[in-house]
């Protein structure tokens, strides 16, 4: 489940401020020390596992992939199967009137590359200085072997630290009402309904997240206030980032 870098950093500061979280703070400090030696390959997403777009795709075709995975940026593959740059969702949003005309190639931005032998902290500092959140990782021959993101690097440091300030994808607001992260996997969402409401929803969808499912159901870009109904449940969009769904409200009716 995807968690933003901003939320990870907030978690660290909250843990440090809480005297009852000494054990977790010590664990974070240990991980920070380890990160000075740990190779960035620990956070690498191999090339074959990366969700990417092809340079000759129309924006309209790319939109279907974006709706499914709900990411804000995608590596772009050239005709030879090699990465040639990065496509940002914000550029699609600026060109919605041309989605049946423009190809991904037209809006692809150059990407930076980072050596495979950098440590986690070296990689974080490199990305920070370049003011980017994603980079291609190259081997000793200059060949791209995958990608690394700031979020994944931070995950290697923070890990699955548990405690009072754990970041949750589902938060109970009131009886039968919950706030749900758009990045929650659709399978986990169905599992949540089954376990908490004893209702098994048999829904076939190619969406990987609940945000993707809602976007597919709306069949258009979402706005705050949009609602869909599933059986005896309402899902409402309550926060977006551009046209990316950040949070939803789920309620039994």
Short mmCIF file of N, CA and C in Angstrom, two decimals, residues 39-160:
data_model
loop_
_atom_site.label_atom_id
_atom_site.label_comp_id
_atom_site.label_asym_id
_atom_site.label_seq_id
_atom_site.Cartn_x
_atom_site.Cartn_y
_atom_site.Cartn_z
N UNK A 39 23.07 -0.85 0.40
CA UNK A 39 23.06 -0.50 -1.02
C UNK A 39 21.65 -0.18 -1.49
N UNK A 40 21.54 0.77 -2.42
CA UNK A 40 20.21 1.18 -2.91
C UNK A 40 19.48 0.05 -3.64
N UNK A 41 20.20 -1.00 -4.02
CA UNK A 41 19.55 -2.12 -4.70
C UNK A 41 18.48 -2.76 -3.82
N UNK A 42 18.57 -2.53 -2.50
CA UNK A 42 17.55 -3.04 -1.58
C UNK A 42 16.21 -2.38 -1.87
N UNK A 43 16.24 -1.17 -2.42
CA UNK A 43 15.01 -0.44 -2.72
C UNK A 43 14.68 -0.44 -4.21
N UNK A 44 15.48 -1.15 -4.98
CA UNK A 44 15.30 -1.16 -6.44
C UNK A 44 14.04 -1.91 -6.87
N UNK A 45 13.33 -1.33 -7.82
CA UNK A 45 12.26 -2.06 -8.49
C UNK A 45 12.81 -2.48 -9.85
N UNK A 46 13.02 -3.80 -10.04
CA UNK A 46 13.62 -4.29 -11.29
C UNK A 46 12.82 -3.85 -12.52
N UNK A 47 13.53 -3.66 -13.59
CA UNK A 47 12.94 -3.16 -14.83
C UNK A 47 11.70 -3.95 -15.26
N UNK A 48 11.75 -5.27 -15.16
CA UNK A 48 10.64 -6.11 -15.61
C UNK A 48 9.40 -5.98 -14.72
N UNK A 49 9.56 -5.43 -13.52
CA UNK A 49 8.43 -5.30 -12.60
C UNK A 49 7.82 -3.89 -12.61
N UNK A 50 8.41 -3.01 -13.38
CA UNK A 50 7.97 -1.61 -13.41
C UNK A 50 6.73 -1.44 -14.30
N UNK A 51 5.72 -0.75 -13.77
CA UNK A 51 4.56 -0.38 -14.58
C UNK A 51 4.97 0.81 -15.44
N UNK A 52 4.98 0.62 -16.74
CA UNK A 52 5.47 1.66 -17.64
C UNK A 52 4.48 1.93 -18.77
N UNK A 53 4.76 2.99 -19.52
CA UNK A 53 3.96 3.35 -20.69
C UNK A 53 4.85 3.28 -21.92
N UNK A 54 4.26 2.98 -23.07
CA UNK A 54 5.03 2.93 -24.32
C UNK A 54 4.97 4.28 -25.01
N UNK A 55 6.08 4.68 -25.60
CA UNK A 55 6.19 6.02 -26.17
C UNK A 55 5.17 6.30 -27.27
N UNK A 56 4.75 5.27 -28.02
CA UNK A 56 3.83 5.49 -29.14
C UNK A 56 2.35 5.37 -28.74
N UNK A 57 2.07 5.22 -27.45
CA UNK A 57 0.68 5.15 -26.99
C UNK A 57 0.02 6.52 -27.08
N UNK A 58 -1.26 6.53 -27.43
CA UNK A 58 -2.04 7.76 -27.32
C UNK A 58 -2.33 8.03 -25.85
N UNK A 59 -2.52 9.29 -25.50
CA UNK A 59 -2.85 9.64 -24.12
C UNK A 59 -4.11 8.93 -23.66
N UNK A 60 -5.06 8.75 -24.56
CA UNK A 60 -6.31 8.08 -24.21
C UNK A 60 -6.08 6.64 -23.78
N UNK A 61 -5.13 5.97 -24.44
CA UNK A 61 -4.80 4.59 -24.05
C UNK A 61 -4.03 4.57 -22.74
N UNK A 62 -3.15 5.52 -22.57
CA UNK A 62 -2.38 5.60 -21.33
C UNK A 62 -3.29 5.87 -20.14
N UNK A 63 -4.37 6.60 -20.38
CA UNK A 63 -5.30 6.94 -19.31
C UNK A 63 -5.89 5.70 -18.66
N UNK A 64 -6.12 4.66 -19.45
CA UNK A 64 -6.67 3.42 -18.91
C UNK A 64 -5.70 2.78 -17.93
N UNK A 65 -4.42 2.83 -18.24
CA UNK A 65 -3.40 2.29 -17.33
C UNK A 65 -3.30 3.15 -16.07
N UNK A 66 -3.34 4.45 -16.26
CA UNK A 66 -3.25 5.38 -15.13
C UNK A 66 -4.43 5.19 -14.18
N UNK A 67 -5.62 4.99 -14.72
CA UNK A 67 -6.80 4.77 -13.90
C UNK A 67 -6.68 3.48 -13.10
N UNK A 68 -6.02 2.51 -13.69
CA UNK A 68 -5.88 1.21 -13.02
C UNK A 68 -4.89 1.25 -11.86
N UNK A 69 -3.76 1.93 -12.07
CA UNK A 69 -2.70 1.90 -11.06
C UNK A 69 -2.62 3.15 -10.18
N UNK A 70 -3.19 4.26 -10.66
CA UNK A 70 -3.31 5.46 -9.82
C UNK A 70 -1.96 6.05 -9.39
N UNK A 71 -0.92 5.90 -10.23
CA UNK A 71 0.36 6.54 -9.94
C UNK A 71 0.38 7.93 -10.56
N UNK A 72 1.33 8.75 -10.12
CA UNK A 72 1.44 10.12 -10.66
C UNK A 72 2.54 10.25 -11.70
N UNK A 73 3.36 9.22 -11.84
CA UNK A 73 4.43 9.24 -12.85
C UNK A 73 4.74 7.81 -13.29
N UNK A 74 5.17 7.70 -14.55
CA UNK A 74 5.44 6.38 -15.14
C UNK A 74 6.69 6.44 -16.02
N UNK A 75 7.60 5.47 -15.89
CA UNK A 75 8.71 5.38 -16.84
C UNK A 75 8.15 5.11 -18.23
N UNK A 76 8.84 5.60 -19.25
CA UNK A 76 8.38 5.43 -20.63
C UNK A 76 9.36 4.54 -21.39
N UNK A 77 8.80 3.54 -22.09
CA UNK A 77 9.59 2.62 -22.89
C UNK A 77 9.65 3.07 -24.34
N UNK A 78 10.85 3.06 -24.91
CA UNK A 78 11.00 3.36 -26.32
C UNK A 78 10.71 2.14 -27.16
N UNK A 79 10.80 2.27 -28.47
CA UNK A 79 10.50 1.16 -29.37
C UNK A 79 11.46 -0.01 -29.19
N UNK A 80 12.66 0.27 -28.69
CA UNK A 80 13.64 -0.80 -28.48
C UNK A 80 13.49 -1.47 -27.11
N UNK A 81 12.46 -1.08 -26.36
CA UNK A 81 12.22 -1.69 -25.06
C UNK A 81 13.04 -1.10 -23.92
N UNK A 82 13.75 -0.01 -24.20
CA UNK A 82 14.56 0.64 -23.17
C UNK A 82 13.84 1.89 -22.66
N UNK A 83 14.07 2.23 -21.40
CA UNK A 83 13.48 3.43 -20.83
C UNK A 83 14.07 4.68 -21.49
N UNK A 84 13.22 5.63 -21.82
CA UNK A 84 13.70 6.86 -22.46
C UNK A 84 13.37 8.11 -21.65
N UNK A 85 12.57 7.98 -20.61
CA UNK A 85 12.21 9.14 -19.81
C UNK A 85 11.05 8.82 -18.89
N UNK A 86 10.44 9.88 -18.36
CA UNK A 86 9.34 9.73 -17.40
C UNK A 86 8.15 10.56 -17.85
N UNK A 87 6.97 9.98 -17.72
CA UNK A 87 5.72 10.67 -18.04
C UNK A 87 5.01 11.03 -16.74
N UNK A 88 4.59 12.28 -16.62
CA UNK A 88 3.94 12.76 -15.41
C UNK A 88 2.44 12.98 -15.65
N UNK A 89 1.65 12.54 -14.69
CA UNK A 89 0.19 12.68 -14.80
C UNK A 89 -0.22 14.13 -15.01
N UNK A 90 0.49 15.04 -14.36
CA UNK A 90 0.11 16.46 -14.49
C UNK A 90 0.14 16.94 -15.93
N UNK A 91 1.02 16.35 -16.75
CA UNK A 91 1.10 16.76 -18.15
C UNK A 91 -0.10 16.24 -18.95
N UNK A 92 -0.61 15.09 -18.56
CA UNK A 92 -1.83 14.58 -19.20
C UNK A 92 -3.00 15.50 -18.87
N UNK A 93 -3.08 15.92 -17.61
CA UNK A 93 -4.19 16.76 -17.18
C UNK A 93 -4.21 18.10 -17.91
N UNK A 94 -3.03 18.57 -18.32
CA UNK A 94 -2.95 19.83 -19.06
C UNK A 94 -3.34 19.66 -20.53
N UNK A 95 -3.48 18.41 -20.97
CA UNK A 95 -3.74 18.16 -22.39
C UNK A 95 -4.93 17.23 -22.61
N UNK A 96 -5.91 17.30 -21.73
CA UNK A 96 -7.07 16.41 -21.83
C UNK A 96 -7.83 16.57 -23.14
N UNK A 97 -7.81 17.79 -23.69
CA UNK A 97 -8.54 18.01 -24.94
C UNK A 97 -7.83 17.37 -26.14
N UNK A 98 -6.60 16.89 -25.92
CA UNK A 98 -5.84 16.28 -27.01
C UNK A 98 -5.50 14.81 -26.75
N UNK A 99 -6.27 14.16 -25.88
CA UNK A 99 -5.90 12.79 -25.50
C UNK A 99 -6.01 11.79 -26.65
N UNK A 100 -6.77 12.14 -27.67
CA UNK A 100 -6.88 11.24 -28.83
C UNK A 100 -5.92 11.63 -29.96
N UNK A 101 -5.07 12.60 -29.69
CA UNK A 101 -4.12 13.07 -30.70
C UNK A 101 -2.67 12.89 -30.28
N UNK A 102 -2.35 13.30 -29.05
CA UNK A 102 -0.97 13.27 -28.59
C UNK A 102 -0.53 11.88 -28.15
N UNK A 103 0.73 11.59 -28.37
CA UNK A 103 1.31 10.34 -27.88
C UNK A 103 2.11 10.62 -26.61
N UNK A 104 2.42 9.57 -25.89
CA UNK A 104 3.20 9.69 -24.67
C UNK A 104 4.54 10.36 -24.95
N UNK A 105 5.13 10.01 -26.08
CA UNK A 105 6.44 10.55 -26.44
C UNK A 105 6.48 12.07 -26.40
N UNK A 106 5.38 12.71 -26.85
CA UNK A 106 5.33 14.17 -26.92
C UNK A 106 5.47 14.83 -25.55
N UNK A 107 5.06 14.10 -24.50
CA UNK A 107 5.05 14.69 -23.17
C UNK A 107 6.07 14.05 -22.22
N UNK A 108 6.91 13.18 -22.76
CA UNK A 108 7.92 12.51 -21.93
C UNK A 108 9.03 13.47 -21.53
N UNK A 109 9.36 13.46 -20.25
CA UNK A 109 10.43 14.31 -19.73
C UNK A 109 11.70 13.48 -19.51
N UNK A 110 12.87 14.12 -19.64
CA UNK A 110 14.13 13.39 -19.39
C UNK A 110 14.18 12.90 -17.95
N UNK A 111 14.87 11.79 -17.74
CA UNK A 111 15.03 11.25 -16.39
C UNK A 111 16.50 11.27 -16.01
N UNK A 112 16.77 11.32 -14.71
CA UNK A 112 18.15 11.23 -14.28
C UNK A 112 18.48 9.78 -13.97
N UNK A 113 19.75 9.45 -14.03
CA UNK A 113 20.21 8.09 -13.72
C UNK A 113 21.11 8.13 -12.50
N UNK A 114 21.10 7.04 -11.75
CA UNK A 114 21.87 6.96 -10.52
C UNK A 114 22.65 5.65 -10.50
N UNK A 115 23.91 5.66 -10.10
CA UNK A 115 24.73 4.44 -10.10
C UNK A 115 24.20 3.40 -9.11
N UNK A 116 24.30 2.15 -9.49
CA UNK A 116 23.79 1.05 -8.68
C UNK A 116 24.53 0.90 -7.35
N UNK A 117 25.76 1.44 -7.24
CA UNK A 117 26.56 1.22 -6.04
C UNK A 117 26.40 2.32 -4.99
N UNK A 118 25.43 3.21 -5.17
CA UNK A 118 25.14 4.21 -4.14
C UNK A 118 24.50 3.53 -2.93
N UNK A 119 24.68 4.12 -1.75
CA UNK A 119 23.97 3.65 -0.57
C UNK A 119 22.58 4.28 -0.54
N UNK A 120 21.74 3.81 0.37
CA UNK A 120 20.39 4.37 0.52
C UNK A 120 20.45 5.87 0.78
N UNK A 121 21.28 6.28 1.73
CA UNK A 121 21.35 7.70 2.07
C UNK A 121 21.97 8.53 0.95
N UNK A 122 22.96 7.98 0.26
CA UNK A 122 23.55 8.70 -0.88
C UNK A 122 22.50 8.92 -1.97
N UNK A 123 21.68 7.90 -2.19
CA UNK A 123 20.64 8.00 -3.21
C UNK A 123 19.59 9.03 -2.82
N UNK A 124 19.19 9.04 -1.55
CA UNK A 124 18.22 10.02 -1.07
C UNK A 124 18.74 11.45 -1.25
N UNK A 125 19.99 11.66 -0.88
CA UNK A 125 20.59 12.99 -1.00
C UNK A 125 20.70 13.40 -2.47
N UNK A 126 21.04 12.45 -3.32
CA UNK A 126 21.15 12.71 -4.76
C UNK A 126 19.81 13.16 -5.34
N UNK A 127 18.75 12.42 -5.01
CA UNK A 127 17.42 12.77 -5.52
C UNK A 127 16.96 14.11 -4.95
N UNK A 128 17.29 14.36 -3.69
CA UNK A 128 16.89 15.63 -3.07
C UNK A 128 17.55 16.81 -3.79
N UNK A 129 18.83 16.70 -4.06
CA UNK A 129 19.55 17.78 -4.73
C UNK A 129 19.03 18.00 -6.15
N UNK A 130 18.64 16.92 -6.82
CA UNK A 130 18.13 17.02 -8.18
C UNK A 130 16.66 17.43 -8.21
N UNK A 131 16.03 17.41 -7.04
CA UNK A 131 14.61 17.77 -6.90
C UNK A 131 13.71 16.87 -7.75
N UNK A 132 13.99 15.59 -7.70
CA UNK A 132 13.15 14.60 -8.38
C UNK A 132 12.82 13.49 -7.40
N UNK A 133 11.76 12.75 -7.67
CA UNK A 133 11.35 11.68 -6.77
C UNK A 133 11.55 10.29 -7.37
N UNK A 134 12.01 10.23 -8.62
CA UNK A 134 12.25 8.95 -9.27
C UNK A 134 13.50 9.05 -10.14
N UNK A 135 14.26 7.95 -10.19
CA UNK A 135 15.45 7.93 -11.05
C UNK A 135 15.65 6.52 -11.59
N UNK A 136 16.28 6.44 -12.75
CA UNK A 136 16.67 5.15 -13.30
C UNK A 136 17.99 4.72 -12.64
N UNK A 137 18.12 3.44 -12.38
CA UNK A 137 19.34 2.90 -11.79
C UNK A 137 20.14 2.20 -12.88
N UNK A 138 21.42 2.55 -12.99
CA UNK A 138 22.26 1.96 -14.03
C UNK A 138 23.37 1.10 -13.42
N UNK A 139 23.75 0.05 -14.16
CA UNK A 139 24.84 -0.81 -13.69
C UNK A 139 26.19 -0.26 -14.15
N UNK A 140 27.24 -1.06 -13.95
CA UNK A 140 28.59 -0.58 -14.27
C UNK A 140 28.80 -0.33 -15.75
N UNK A 141 27.90 -0.88 -16.59
CA UNK A 141 28.00 -0.68 -18.04
C UNK A 141 27.09 0.43 -18.55
N UNK A 142 26.44 1.12 -17.62
CA UNK A 142 25.54 2.20 -18.00
C UNK A 142 24.19 1.73 -18.49
N UNK A 143 23.86 0.46 -18.23
CA UNK A 143 22.57 -0.10 -18.65
C UNK A 143 21.55 0.05 -17.53
N UNK A 144 20.35 0.50 -17.88
CA UNK A 144 19.29 0.68 -16.88
C UNK A 144 18.80 -0.69 -16.41
N UNK A 145 18.81 -0.89 -15.09
CA UNK A 145 18.38 -2.18 -14.52
C UNK A 145 17.09 -2.05 -13.72
N UNK A 146 16.60 -0.83 -13.53
CA UNK A 146 15.36 -0.64 -12.79
C UNK A 146 15.19 0.81 -12.39
N UNK A 147 14.28 1.03 -11.46
CA UNK A 147 14.04 2.39 -10.97
C UNK A 147 14.10 2.41 -9.45
N UNK A 148 14.28 3.60 -8.91
CA UNK A 148 14.22 3.79 -7.47
C UNK A 148 13.47 5.09 -7.22
N UNK A 149 12.66 5.11 -6.16
CA UNK A 149 11.91 6.32 -5.81
C UNK A 149 12.25 6.73 -4.38
N UNK A 150 12.00 7.99 -4.09
CA UNK A 150 12.23 8.48 -2.73
C UNK A 150 11.39 7.68 -1.74
N UNK A 151 10.15 7.39 -2.12
CA UNK A 151 9.26 6.65 -1.22
C UNK A 151 9.85 5.29 -0.86
N UNK A 152 10.39 4.59 -1.85
CA UNK A 152 10.95 3.26 -1.59
C UNK A 152 12.22 3.35 -0.74
N UNK A 153 13.01 4.39 -0.96
CA UNK A 153 14.23 4.57 -0.17
C UNK A 153 13.88 4.85 1.29
N UNK A 154 12.88 5.70 1.50
CA UNK A 154 12.44 6.01 2.87
C UNK A 154 11.87 4.76 3.53
N UNK A 155 11.15 3.96 2.76
CA UNK A 155 10.59 2.72 3.29
C UNK A 155 11.68 1.81 3.82
N UNK A 156 12.83 1.80 3.17
CA UNK A 156 13.95 0.98 3.63
C UNK A 156 14.47 1.47 4.98
N UNK A 157 14.31 2.76 5.25
CA UNK A 157 14.77 3.31 6.53
C UNK A 157 13.71 3.14 7.61
N UNK A 158 12.49 3.54 7.29
CA UNK A 158 11.42 3.51 8.29
C UNK A 158 10.85 2.12 8.44
N UNK A 159 10.70 1.40 7.34
CA UNK A 159 10.20 0.04 7.37
C UNK A 159 8.79 -0.04 7.90
N UNK A 160 8.48 -1.13 8.55
CA UNK A 160 7.14 -1.37 9.08
C UNK A 160 7.08 -1.05 10.57
#
